[in-house]
C-alpha cells in the first residue's frame, strides 16, 4: 500500500469517527430513588433536556414498581449532555401526581440533585446534572 492510499484510508477512518462518534457516546443512566415508605404503586421518572421543556414534555420517561425502599430506574442509550429528572410515586395508579386543592402534592416526589423550590418546584438549573459518555448513577430521595 503506498502513502497516498494510507492517507486516504486514514482520512476515511477519521470521517467515519467524526460522523458516528455521537452514536457511540450514549450510555446508561441509572436513577436510584430512595426513601420509598409506602411499597405500592409505581415510581415514575421523567428526564428533561432543558429549561424550556422542564416539567412539561420529557425527553424520556420510565416507571418501576415501588416494591422496595429503594428502586433503580434505568435509561439506556442516553447521549452525553445536561439533564434534569423529576420523580413521583404514583401510589394510587392513576397515572398522575395527585395534589390537594391548593396544588401541594399528596404523593411522594423528588428532583435530581434533591433540589427543592421555595414555593413550587425547583428551576431546571437547580436540578440539572451532566451525563457523561459513561454509565452514570444519580441518587435521590422522595419527599
Short mmCIF file of N, CA and C in Angstrom, two decimals:
data_model
loop_
_atom_site.label_atom_id
_atom_site.label_comp_id
_atom_site.label_asym_id
_atom_site.label_seq_id
_atom_site.Cartn_x
_atom_site.Cartn_y
_atom_site.Cartn_z
N UNK A 1 0.85 -1.17 0.00
CA UNK A 1 0.00 0.00 0.00
C UNK A 1 0.90 1.23 0.00
N UNK A 2 0.66 2.16 -0.91
CA UNK A 2 1.52 3.35 -0.95
C UNK A 2 1.02 4.40 0.02
N UNK A 3 1.79 5.47 0.16
CA UNK A 3 1.49 6.52 1.15
C UNK A 3 0.15 7.20 0.86
N UNK A 4 -0.20 7.41 -0.41
CA UNK A 4 -1.45 8.07 -0.76
C UNK A 4 -2.64 7.22 -0.33
N UNK A 5 -2.57 5.92 -0.56
CA UNK A 5 -3.67 5.04 -0.15
C UNK A 5 -3.81 5.01 1.37
N UNK A 6 -2.69 5.04 2.07
CA UNK A 6 -2.73 5.04 3.53
C UNK A 6 -3.37 6.34 4.02
N UNK A 7 -2.99 7.47 3.42
CA UNK A 7 -3.56 8.74 3.81
C UNK A 7 -5.07 8.76 3.55
N UNK A 8 -5.48 8.23 2.39
CA UNK A 8 -6.91 8.19 2.07
C UNK A 8 -7.65 7.30 3.06
N UNK A 9 -7.06 6.18 3.43
CA UNK A 9 -7.69 5.28 4.40
C UNK A 9 -7.82 5.93 5.76
N UNK A 10 -6.75 6.62 6.19
CA UNK A 10 -6.80 7.32 7.47
C UNK A 10 -7.83 8.44 7.45
N UNK A 11 -7.90 9.17 6.32
CA UNK A 11 -8.89 10.23 6.19
C UNK A 11 -10.31 9.65 6.27
N UNK A 12 -10.55 8.54 5.57
CA UNK A 12 -11.88 7.91 5.60
C UNK A 12 -12.22 7.44 7.01
N UNK A 13 -11.25 6.89 7.71
CA UNK A 13 -11.49 6.44 9.09
C UNK A 13 -11.80 7.63 9.99
N UNK A 14 -11.09 8.74 9.81
CA UNK A 14 -11.34 9.94 10.61
C UNK A 14 -12.73 10.49 10.35
N UNK A 15 -13.17 10.49 9.09
CA UNK A 15 -14.51 10.96 8.76
C UNK A 15 -15.56 10.06 9.41
N UNK A 16 -15.36 8.76 9.33
CA UNK A 16 -16.31 7.82 9.96
C UNK A 16 -16.38 8.05 11.46
N UNK A 17 -15.24 8.25 12.10
CA UNK A 17 -15.25 8.50 13.54
C UNK A 17 -15.98 9.80 13.87
N UNK A 18 -15.76 10.82 13.06
CA UNK A 18 -16.43 12.10 13.31
C UNK A 18 -17.93 12.00 13.12
N UNK A 19 -18.35 11.25 12.12
CA UNK A 19 -19.77 11.12 11.82
C UNK A 19 -20.48 10.24 12.83
N UNK A 20 -19.85 9.13 13.21
CA UNK A 20 -20.52 8.15 14.05
C UNK A 20 -20.17 8.25 15.52
N UNK A 21 -19.27 9.13 15.92
CA UNK A 21 -18.90 9.20 17.33
C UNK A 21 -20.05 9.64 18.23
N UNK A 22 -20.99 10.52 17.80
CA UNK A 22 -22.11 10.83 18.69
C UNK A 22 -22.94 9.59 19.02
N UNK A 23 -22.99 8.64 18.11
CA UNK A 23 -23.75 7.42 18.38
C UNK A 23 -23.09 6.58 19.46
N UNK A 24 -21.77 6.64 19.52
CA UNK A 24 -21.07 5.81 20.49
C UNK A 24 -20.98 6.49 21.86
N UNK A 25 -21.43 7.73 21.99
CA UNK A 25 -21.32 8.44 23.25
C UNK A 25 -22.56 8.32 24.12
N UNK A 26 -23.47 7.45 23.75
CA UNK A 26 -24.64 7.21 24.58
C UNK A 26 -24.28 6.19 25.64
N UNK A 27 -24.83 6.37 26.81
CA UNK A 27 -24.51 5.47 27.92
C UNK A 27 -25.76 5.23 28.75
N UNK A 28 -25.65 4.34 29.71
CA UNK A 28 -26.77 4.04 30.59
C UNK A 28 -26.82 5.01 31.76
N UNK A 29 -28.01 5.51 32.04
CA UNK A 29 -28.24 6.36 33.20
C UNK A 29 -29.11 5.58 34.17
N UNK A 30 -28.63 5.43 35.39
CA UNK A 30 -29.39 4.80 36.46
C UNK A 30 -29.78 5.86 37.48
N UNK A 31 -31.06 5.90 37.80
CA UNK A 31 -31.53 6.83 38.82
C UNK A 31 -32.02 5.99 40.00
N UNK A 32 -31.30 6.12 41.10
CA UNK A 32 -31.61 5.38 42.32
C UNK A 32 -32.51 6.24 43.19
N UNK A 33 -33.73 5.80 43.36
CA UNK A 33 -34.73 6.54 44.13
C UNK A 33 -34.89 5.87 45.49
N UNK A 34 -34.64 6.62 46.54
CA UNK A 34 -34.73 6.08 47.90
C UNK A 34 -35.84 6.75 48.70
N UNK A 35 -35.95 6.33 49.94
CA UNK A 35 -36.94 6.85 50.88
C UNK A 35 -38.37 6.52 50.45
N UNK A 36 -38.54 5.35 49.85
CA UNK A 36 -39.88 4.89 49.48
C UNK A 36 -40.46 4.22 50.72
N UNK A 37 -41.47 4.85 51.31
CA UNK A 37 -42.02 4.34 52.57
C UNK A 37 -43.28 3.53 52.36
N UNK A 38 -44.02 3.79 51.31
CA UNK A 38 -45.24 3.04 51.03
C UNK A 38 -44.95 2.15 49.81
N UNK A 39 -44.87 0.86 50.03
CA UNK A 39 -44.44 -0.06 48.98
C UNK A 39 -45.62 -0.48 48.10
N UNK A 40 -46.10 0.47 47.31
CA UNK A 40 -47.15 0.19 46.34
C UNK A 40 -47.13 1.26 45.26
N UNK A 41 -47.73 0.95 44.14
CA UNK A 41 -47.76 1.88 43.03
C UNK A 41 -46.50 1.81 42.20
N UNK A 42 -46.21 2.89 41.51
CA UNK A 42 -45.09 2.95 40.57
C UNK A 42 -44.29 4.22 40.80
N UNK A 43 -42.96 4.09 40.76
CA UNK A 43 -42.08 5.26 40.79
C UNK A 43 -41.92 5.70 39.34
N UNK A 44 -42.36 6.92 39.05
CA UNK A 44 -42.32 7.47 37.70
C UNK A 44 -41.17 8.47 37.60
N UNK A 45 -40.33 8.31 36.57
CA UNK A 45 -39.18 9.19 36.39
C UNK A 45 -39.26 9.81 35.01
N UNK A 46 -39.17 11.13 34.94
CA UNK A 46 -39.16 11.87 33.68
C UNK A 46 -37.82 12.58 33.54
N UNK A 47 -37.23 12.47 32.36
CA UNK A 47 -35.92 13.05 32.08
C UNK A 47 -36.10 14.21 31.11
N UNK A 48 -35.57 15.37 31.47
CA UNK A 48 -35.71 16.60 30.68
C UNK A 48 -34.34 17.09 30.21
N UNK A 49 -34.32 17.73 29.03
CA UNK A 49 -33.06 18.17 28.44
C UNK A 49 -32.80 19.67 28.56
N UNK A 50 -33.80 20.46 28.91
CA UNK A 50 -33.57 21.90 29.05
C UNK A 50 -34.69 22.55 29.86
N UNK A 51 -34.48 23.81 30.18
CA UNK A 51 -35.45 24.56 30.98
C UNK A 51 -36.74 24.86 30.25
N UNK A 52 -36.70 24.87 28.93
CA UNK A 52 -37.92 25.16 28.16
C UNK A 52 -38.94 24.03 28.25
N UNK A 53 -38.47 22.79 28.35
CA UNK A 53 -39.39 21.65 28.44
C UNK A 53 -39.56 21.16 29.88
N UNK A 54 -38.82 21.77 30.82
CA UNK A 54 -38.81 21.33 32.22
C UNK A 54 -40.22 21.24 32.78
N UNK A 55 -40.57 20.08 33.27
CA UNK A 55 -41.85 19.74 33.87
C UNK A 55 -43.01 19.82 32.88
N UNK A 56 -42.67 19.86 31.61
CA UNK A 56 -43.67 19.81 30.54
C UNK A 56 -43.56 18.47 29.82
N UNK A 57 -42.96 18.50 28.65
CA UNK A 57 -42.80 17.29 27.85
C UNK A 57 -41.39 16.72 28.08
N UNK A 58 -41.31 15.54 28.70
CA UNK A 58 -39.99 14.95 28.95
C UNK A 58 -39.39 14.34 27.68
N UNK A 59 -38.07 14.27 27.67
CA UNK A 59 -37.36 13.61 26.58
C UNK A 59 -37.56 12.10 26.68
N UNK A 60 -37.57 11.58 27.89
CA UNK A 60 -37.80 10.16 28.15
C UNK A 60 -38.50 10.02 29.49
N UNK A 61 -39.22 8.94 29.65
CA UNK A 61 -39.86 8.66 30.92
C UNK A 61 -40.02 7.16 31.12
N UNK A 62 -39.80 6.72 32.33
CA UNK A 62 -39.96 5.30 32.67
C UNK A 62 -40.53 5.18 34.06
N UNK A 63 -41.07 4.02 34.35
CA UNK A 63 -41.57 3.73 35.67
C UNK A 63 -41.05 2.40 36.15
N UNK A 64 -41.05 2.23 37.46
CA UNK A 64 -40.63 0.97 38.07
C UNK A 64 -41.54 0.72 39.27
N UNK A 65 -41.89 -0.54 39.52
CA UNK A 65 -42.74 -0.85 40.68
C UNK A 65 -42.09 -0.37 41.98
N UNK A 66 -42.88 0.25 42.83
CA UNK A 66 -42.41 0.73 44.13
C UNK A 66 -42.51 -0.42 45.13
N UNK A 67 -41.68 -1.44 44.95
CA UNK A 67 -41.78 -2.64 45.76
C UNK A 67 -40.64 -2.80 46.75
N UNK A 68 -39.85 -1.75 46.95
CA UNK A 68 -38.75 -1.79 47.91
C UNK A 68 -38.49 -0.35 48.39
N UNK A 69 -37.72 -0.21 49.46
CA UNK A 69 -37.41 1.11 49.98
C UNK A 69 -36.52 1.92 49.03
N UNK A 70 -35.86 1.21 48.10
CA UNK A 70 -35.01 1.84 47.11
C UNK A 70 -35.29 1.17 45.76
N UNK A 71 -35.50 1.96 44.72
CA UNK A 71 -35.79 1.46 43.38
C UNK A 71 -34.81 2.09 42.42
N UNK A 72 -34.34 1.32 41.44
CA UNK A 72 -33.46 1.86 40.41
C UNK A 72 -34.19 1.85 39.08
N UNK A 73 -34.25 3.02 38.46
CA UNK A 73 -34.87 3.16 37.13
C UNK A 73 -33.72 3.41 36.15
N UNK A 74 -33.67 2.61 35.08
CA UNK A 74 -32.56 2.72 34.13
C UNK A 74 -33.04 3.24 32.78
N UNK A 75 -32.25 4.17 32.24
CA UNK A 75 -32.45 4.71 30.90
C UNK A 75 -31.27 4.23 30.06
N UNK A 76 -31.54 3.58 28.93
CA UNK A 76 -30.48 3.09 28.06
C UNK A 76 -30.18 4.13 26.98
N UNK A 77 -28.95 4.13 26.50
CA UNK A 77 -28.53 4.95 25.36
C UNK A 77 -28.85 6.44 25.52
N UNK A 78 -28.48 6.99 26.67
CA UNK A 78 -28.67 8.42 26.91
C UNK A 78 -27.42 9.15 26.40
N UNK A 79 -27.57 10.05 25.43
CA UNK A 79 -26.41 10.79 24.93
C UNK A 79 -25.81 11.69 26.01
N UNK A 80 -24.53 11.93 25.92
CA UNK A 80 -23.88 12.86 26.85
C UNK A 80 -24.56 14.22 26.74
N UNK A 81 -24.70 14.90 27.86
CA UNK A 81 -25.34 16.21 27.86
C UNK A 81 -25.84 16.59 29.24
N UNK A 82 -26.60 17.66 29.30
CA UNK A 82 -27.16 18.15 30.55
C UNK A 82 -28.62 17.76 30.64
N UNK A 83 -29.03 17.23 31.79
CA UNK A 83 -30.39 16.75 32.00
C UNK A 83 -30.85 17.14 33.40
N UNK A 84 -32.15 16.99 33.63
CA UNK A 84 -32.73 17.09 34.98
C UNK A 84 -33.85 16.06 35.04
N UNK A 85 -34.07 15.52 36.22
CA UNK A 85 -35.09 14.49 36.39
C UNK A 85 -36.12 14.92 37.43
N UNK A 86 -37.37 14.57 37.14
CA UNK A 86 -38.47 14.78 38.08
C UNK A 86 -39.07 13.40 38.36
N UNK A 87 -39.34 13.13 39.61
CA UNK A 87 -39.78 11.80 40.04
C UNK A 87 -41.00 11.95 40.94
N UNK A 88 -41.94 11.02 40.80
CA UNK A 88 -43.01 10.92 41.79
C UNK A 88 -43.44 9.48 41.91
N UNK A 89 -44.05 9.15 43.04
CA UNK A 89 -44.57 7.81 43.27
C UNK A 89 -46.08 7.85 43.07
N UNK A 90 -46.52 7.17 42.02
CA UNK A 90 -47.94 7.10 41.70
C UNK A 90 -48.55 5.99 42.56
N UNK A 91 -48.87 6.33 43.78
CA UNK A 91 -49.35 5.34 44.75
C UNK A 91 -50.68 4.73 44.33
N UNK A 92 -51.60 5.54 43.84
CA UNK A 92 -52.94 5.03 43.52
C UNK A 92 -53.08 4.56 42.08
N UNK A 93 -52.02 4.64 41.28
CA UNK A 93 -52.04 4.09 39.93
C UNK A 93 -52.90 4.85 38.92
N UNK A 94 -53.13 6.14 39.16
CA UNK A 94 -53.97 6.89 38.22
C UNK A 94 -53.16 7.59 37.12
N UNK A 95 -51.84 7.41 37.11
CA UNK A 95 -51.00 7.95 36.04
C UNK A 95 -50.63 9.40 36.18
N UNK A 96 -50.93 10.03 37.31
CA UNK A 96 -50.57 11.44 37.50
C UNK A 96 -50.20 11.68 38.95
N UNK A 97 -49.48 12.78 39.19
CA UNK A 97 -49.14 13.14 40.55
C UNK A 97 -50.32 13.89 41.15
N UNK A 98 -50.88 13.35 42.19
CA UNK A 98 -52.04 13.97 42.83
C UNK A 98 -51.61 15.12 43.73
N UNK A 99 -52.50 16.10 43.85
CA UNK A 99 -52.24 17.24 44.72
C UNK A 99 -53.53 17.65 45.39
N UNK A 100 -53.40 18.45 46.45
CA UNK A 100 -54.59 18.93 47.15
C UNK A 100 -55.18 20.14 46.42
N UNK A 101 -56.19 20.76 46.99
CA UNK A 101 -56.90 21.84 46.30
C UNK A 101 -56.04 23.08 46.06
N UNK A 102 -54.97 23.25 46.82
CA UNK A 102 -54.10 24.41 46.58
C UNK A 102 -52.83 24.03 45.79
N UNK A 103 -52.78 22.80 45.30
CA UNK A 103 -51.69 22.39 44.43
C UNK A 103 -50.49 21.74 45.09
N UNK A 104 -50.57 21.48 46.38
CA UNK A 104 -49.46 20.81 47.06
C UNK A 104 -49.57 19.31 46.80
N UNK A 105 -48.47 18.69 46.34
CA UNK A 105 -48.51 17.24 46.03
C UNK A 105 -48.90 16.41 47.25
N UNK A 106 -49.74 15.42 47.01
CA UNK A 106 -50.15 14.50 48.07
C UNK A 106 -49.50 13.13 47.89
N UNK A 107 -48.68 12.98 46.85
CA UNK A 107 -47.91 11.76 46.64
C UNK A 107 -46.43 12.13 46.70
N UNK A 108 -45.58 11.18 47.13
CA UNK A 108 -44.14 11.48 47.24
C UNK A 108 -43.55 11.90 45.90
N UNK A 109 -42.59 12.84 45.96
CA UNK A 109 -41.97 13.35 44.75
C UNK A 109 -40.52 13.72 45.05
N UNK A 110 -39.76 13.99 44.00
CA UNK A 110 -38.39 14.44 44.15
C UNK A 110 -37.83 14.91 42.83
N UNK A 111 -36.65 15.52 42.89
CA UNK A 111 -35.98 16.04 41.71
C UNK A 111 -34.50 15.69 41.79
N UNK A 112 -33.85 15.60 40.64
CA UNK A 112 -32.42 15.35 40.64
C UNK A 112 -31.71 16.42 41.47
N UNK A 113 -30.58 16.04 42.04
CA UNK A 113 -29.82 16.87 42.98
C UNK A 113 -30.59 17.09 44.28
N UNK A 114 -31.71 16.36 44.48
CA UNK A 114 -32.59 16.58 45.62
C UNK A 114 -32.97 18.05 45.73
N UNK A 115 -33.11 18.69 44.57
CA UNK A 115 -33.44 20.12 44.51
C UNK A 115 -34.87 20.34 44.98
N UNK A 116 -35.08 21.46 45.64
CA UNK A 116 -36.41 21.84 46.09
C UNK A 116 -36.62 23.32 45.77
N UNK A 117 -37.85 23.67 45.42
CA UNK A 117 -38.19 25.07 45.18
C UNK A 117 -38.74 25.69 46.45
N UNK A 118 -38.81 27.02 46.48
CA UNK A 118 -39.35 27.71 47.65
C UNK A 118 -40.86 27.58 47.72
N UNK A 119 -41.53 28.00 46.68
CA UNK A 119 -42.99 27.90 46.61
C UNK A 119 -43.33 27.26 45.28
N UNK A 120 -43.10 25.96 45.18
CA UNK A 120 -43.30 25.25 43.93
C UNK A 120 -42.07 24.44 43.58
N UNK A 121 -42.06 23.88 42.39
CA UNK A 121 -40.93 23.03 42.00
C UNK A 121 -39.66 23.85 41.78
N UNK A 122 -38.50 23.20 41.84
CA UNK A 122 -37.25 23.91 41.59
C UNK A 122 -37.12 24.28 40.11
N UNK A 123 -36.23 25.19 39.83
CA UNK A 123 -35.90 25.55 38.46
C UNK A 123 -35.03 24.43 37.85
N UNK A 124 -35.02 24.36 36.54
CA UNK A 124 -34.20 23.37 35.83
C UNK A 124 -32.74 23.45 36.28
N UNK A 125 -32.21 24.67 36.39
CA UNK A 125 -30.80 24.83 36.76
C UNK A 125 -30.47 24.23 38.12
N UNK A 126 -31.41 24.23 39.04
CA UNK A 126 -31.17 23.65 40.36
C UNK A 126 -31.14 22.12 40.31
N UNK A 127 -31.86 21.54 39.37
CA UNK A 127 -31.97 20.08 39.28
C UNK A 127 -31.05 19.47 38.22
N UNK A 128 -30.40 20.27 37.42
CA UNK A 128 -29.64 19.72 36.29
C UNK A 128 -28.38 18.99 36.74
N UNK A 129 -28.00 18.03 35.92
CA UNK A 129 -26.77 17.27 36.13
C UNK A 129 -26.18 16.98 34.76
N UNK A 130 -24.91 16.65 34.73
CA UNK A 130 -24.23 16.37 33.47
C UNK A 130 -24.10 14.86 33.32
N UNK A 131 -24.58 14.39 32.18
CA UNK A 131 -24.47 12.97 31.83
C UNK A 131 -23.22 12.83 30.96
N UNK A 132 -22.28 12.02 31.41
CA UNK A 132 -21.06 11.78 30.65
C UNK A 132 -21.32 10.67 29.64
N UNK A 133 -20.30 10.30 28.90
CA UNK A 133 -20.45 9.22 27.94
C UNK A 133 -20.10 7.87 28.56
N UNK A 134 -20.20 7.80 29.88
CA UNK A 134 -20.03 6.55 30.60
C UNK A 134 -21.26 6.34 31.48
N UNK A 135 -21.43 5.15 31.98
CA UNK A 135 -22.59 4.86 32.84
C UNK A 135 -22.60 5.82 34.02
N UNK A 136 -23.75 6.37 34.32
CA UNK A 136 -23.90 7.36 35.38
C UNK A 136 -25.04 6.94 36.30
N UNK A 137 -24.83 7.11 37.61
CA UNK A 137 -25.89 6.85 38.59
C UNK A 137 -26.10 8.11 39.41
N UNK A 138 -27.37 8.52 39.53
CA UNK A 138 -27.66 9.61 40.47
C UNK A 138 -28.60 9.06 41.54
N UNK A 139 -28.45 9.57 42.74
CA UNK A 139 -29.25 9.10 43.87
C UNK A 139 -30.08 10.25 44.39
N UNK A 140 -31.33 9.96 44.70
CA UNK A 140 -32.20 10.97 45.30
C UNK A 140 -33.24 10.32 46.17
N UNK A 141 -33.84 11.12 47.03
CA UNK A 141 -34.87 10.62 47.95
C UNK A 141 -36.19 11.28 47.63
N UNK A 142 -37.25 10.50 47.78
CA UNK A 142 -38.60 11.06 47.66
C UNK A 142 -38.92 11.86 48.91
N UNK A 143 -39.72 12.89 48.75
CA UNK A 143 -40.14 13.71 49.87
C UNK A 143 -41.54 13.29 50.31
#
